Short mmCIF file of C-alpha atoms in Angstrom, two decimals:
data_model
loop_
_atom_site.label_atom_id
_atom_site.label_comp_id
_atom_site.label_asym_id
_atom_site.label_seq_id
_atom_site.Cartn_x
_atom_site.Cartn_y
_atom_site.Cartn_z
CA MET A 1 105.93 113.16 89.46
CA ARG A 2 104.66 109.85 88.18
CA LYS A 3 101.94 110.33 85.21
CA GLY A 4 98.46 109.36 85.85
CA PRO A 5 96.19 108.89 88.81
CA ARG A 6 97.14 106.41 91.03
CA PRO A 7 97.06 102.79 90.61
CA GLU A 8 93.95 101.02 92.90
CA THR A 9 95.57 99.03 94.88
CA PHE A 10 94.70 95.71 97.23
CA PRO A 11 95.34 96.31 101.17
CA GLY A 12 95.84 92.68 101.06
CA PRO A 13 97.83 90.28 103.00
CA PRO A 14 99.49 90.19 100.71
CA GLN A 15 99.34 94.23 99.62
CA SER A 16 99.24 94.20 95.31
CA GLN A 17 98.98 96.87 92.68
CA VAL A 18 95.48 95.94 90.13
CA SER A 19 95.59 98.36 87.67
CA GLN A 20 97.99 100.40 85.68
CA LEU A 21 100.40 97.03 84.93
CA THR A 22 101.52 95.99 81.13
CA ASP A 23 101.41 92.83 79.99
CA PRO A 24 102.86 90.11 81.94
CA GLU A 25 105.05 90.07 79.69
CA THR A 26 106.44 92.80 79.97
CA ARG A 27 106.23 93.34 83.43
CA ARG A 28 108.17 89.79 84.02
CA ARG A 29 110.70 91.73 81.41
CA LEU A 30 110.80 95.22 83.84
CA SER A 31 110.31 93.37 87.37
CA LEU A 32 113.91 91.03 86.30
CA THR A 33 115.70 94.98 85.43
CA MET A 34 115.44 96.02 87.97
CA ALA A 35 116.48 93.49 90.01
CA GLU A 36 119.49 92.90 87.83
CA ARG A 37 120.68 95.72 88.56
CA MET A 38 119.66 95.83 91.81
CA LEU A 39 122.37 92.80 92.72
CA ARG A 40 124.54 94.24 91.23
CA LEU A 41 124.25 96.56 94.36
CA ASP A 42 128.08 95.80 96.89
CA GLY A 43 126.63 93.47 99.21
CA ILE A 44 123.64 92.74 97.69
CA LYS A 45 122.32 88.88 97.08
CA GLY A 46 119.07 88.08 95.76
CA GLY A 47 115.92 85.65 97.71
CA LEU A 48 113.44 83.94 98.20
CA SER A 49 111.61 87.65 100.36
CA ARG A 50 110.61 86.33 104.23
CA ARG A 51 107.23 88.50 103.78
CA ALA A 52 105.91 88.59 100.62
CA PRO A 53 104.07 85.96 98.52
CA PRO A 54 106.16 83.03 96.01
CA GLY A 55 108.57 83.74 93.40
CA THR A 56 108.44 87.35 94.94
CA ILE A 57 112.75 88.35 95.35
CA GLY A 58 113.74 90.05 97.96
CA PHE A 59 116.95 91.47 98.05
CA PHE A 60 118.83 91.03 100.63
CA LEU A 61 122.19 93.69 102.51
CA ASP A 62 125.17 91.47 103.94
CA PRO A 63 125.23 91.57 108.13
CA GLU A 64 128.29 93.70 108.27
CA GLN A 65 126.78 96.34 105.83
CA CYS A 66 124.03 96.93 107.92
CA CYS A 67 122.84 99.59 109.88
CA SER A 68 121.44 99.13 113.01
CA ASP A 69 118.22 100.73 112.41
CA VAL A 70 115.50 98.08 112.42
CA ASP A 71 113.22 100.15 110.60
CA SER A 72 115.40 100.30 107.30
CA PHE A 73 114.74 96.68 107.26
CA LEU A 74 111.45 95.06 105.48
CA LEU A 75 112.01 91.67 107.97
CA GLY A 76 116.65 90.42 108.83
CA ASN A 77 118.52 92.19 106.56
CA GLU A 78 115.99 92.57 103.69
CA ILE A 79 115.82 95.96 102.10
CA ALA A 80 113.37 95.53 99.58
CA HIS A 81 111.48 93.03 97.45
CA VAL A 82 110.52 92.96 93.51
CA HIS A 83 106.83 90.78 93.67
CA LEU A 84 107.69 89.40 89.91
CA GLU A 85 105.32 85.90 89.40
CA ASP A 86 102.93 89.14 90.74
CA ASP A 87 102.30 92.58 89.49
CA GLY A 88 105.94 93.97 89.10
CA SER A 89 105.54 95.79 92.00
CA LEU A 90 107.87 96.48 94.92
CA HIS A 91 108.15 97.25 99.34
CA ALA A 92 111.12 98.46 100.24
CA VAL A 93 112.00 101.35 103.19
CA LEU A 94 112.77 104.99 102.68
CA PRO A 95 114.81 107.50 104.85
CA GLU A 96 111.17 109.19 105.65
CA GLU A 97 112.03 112.22 103.24
CA VAL A 98 112.18 110.38 100.74
CA MET A 99 108.93 108.01 101.18
CA GLN A 100 106.91 111.95 101.77
CA ALA A 101 108.25 112.72 98.50
CA ALA A 102 107.63 110.01 96.86
CA ILE A 103 103.59 109.30 97.64
CA GLU A 104 103.50 112.78 96.94
CA ALA A 105 104.32 111.98 93.31
CA ARG A 106 102.76 109.36 93.02
CA TRP A 107 105.60 106.77 92.95
CA ALA A 108 104.33 105.27 96.35
CA GLU A 109 101.91 104.46 98.71
CA PRO A 110 102.14 103.81 102.50
CA HIS A 111 102.12 99.90 102.90
CA PRO A 112 98.42 99.17 105.25
CA MET A 113 100.47 97.77 107.98
CA ALA A 114 103.18 100.36 108.35
CA GLY A 115 104.19 100.98 111.89
CA MET A 116 102.89 97.94 113.11
CA PRO A 117 105.52 94.61 115.16
CA THR A 118 107.65 93.91 112.76
CA VAL A 119 106.68 96.09 110.33
CA SER A 120 108.98 99.55 110.26
CA PRO A 121 106.89 102.31 110.23
CA ARG A 122 108.74 103.42 106.61
CA THR A 123 107.40 100.86 104.84
CA VAL A 124 106.13 101.15 100.81
CA LEU A 125 104.30 99.72 98.03
CA ILE A 126 106.48 101.08 94.91
CA TYR A 127 103.76 100.43 91.57
CA ALA A 128 105.08 98.84 89.17
CA PRO A 129 107.33 100.16 86.32
CA ARG A 130 105.16 100.55 82.43
CA ASP A 131 108.10 101.54 81.01
CA GLU A 132 112.38 101.45 80.92
CA GLY A 133 111.84 105.06 81.49
CA GLU A 134 110.17 104.72 84.60
CA ILE A 135 112.37 102.19 86.00
CA GLU A 136 115.07 105.35 86.39
CA THR A 137 113.13 106.30 89.14
CA ILE A 138 112.56 103.20 91.16
CA MET A 139 116.31 103.13 91.71
CA ASN A 140 116.58 106.31 92.23
CA LEU A 141 113.90 105.32 95.06
CA LEU A 142 115.54 101.51 96.34
CA GLN A 143 119.06 103.27 95.98
CA TYR A 144 117.99 105.70 99.18
CA ALA A 145 116.60 102.44 100.63
CA TYR A 146 119.99 100.67 99.42
CA ASP A 147 122.26 104.06 101.84
CA ALA A 148 119.42 103.76 104.60
CA ALA A 149 120.36 100.34 105.48
CA ARG A 150 124.54 100.15 104.90
CA ARG A 151 126.43 101.29 108.19
CA ASP A 152 127.26 104.55 109.01
#
């Protein structure tokens, strides 16, 4: 369970977190830590997100490793992205049961356009980490996104 109430968010576009943010230097450091860890996963490459503000780092799975379920991706082969230059929050597509658990535990909320054309119904905003300890929970969620997107 994430400590405290949910942060306030703006529905967008783009959807973003507007409260419970760390100072810009800490936020950037925590975001870069998550990005570095994502880029260590087999078949993941970083790049500019295809569906986010400038400065957002997208995480793209090698097409040869992608499953056939388009609802496992944000767009194309992008499985998640971190809003490095904004609030430090992330968007990802989680398996249904993980998504529900993350929402109930106050780690995430549904994307306001989830289920609309080209937006997976399992797309969530994962709240920005407030410290190093919260990165572990977020990385666990991102591991689920990664595992679900990989070919069986």
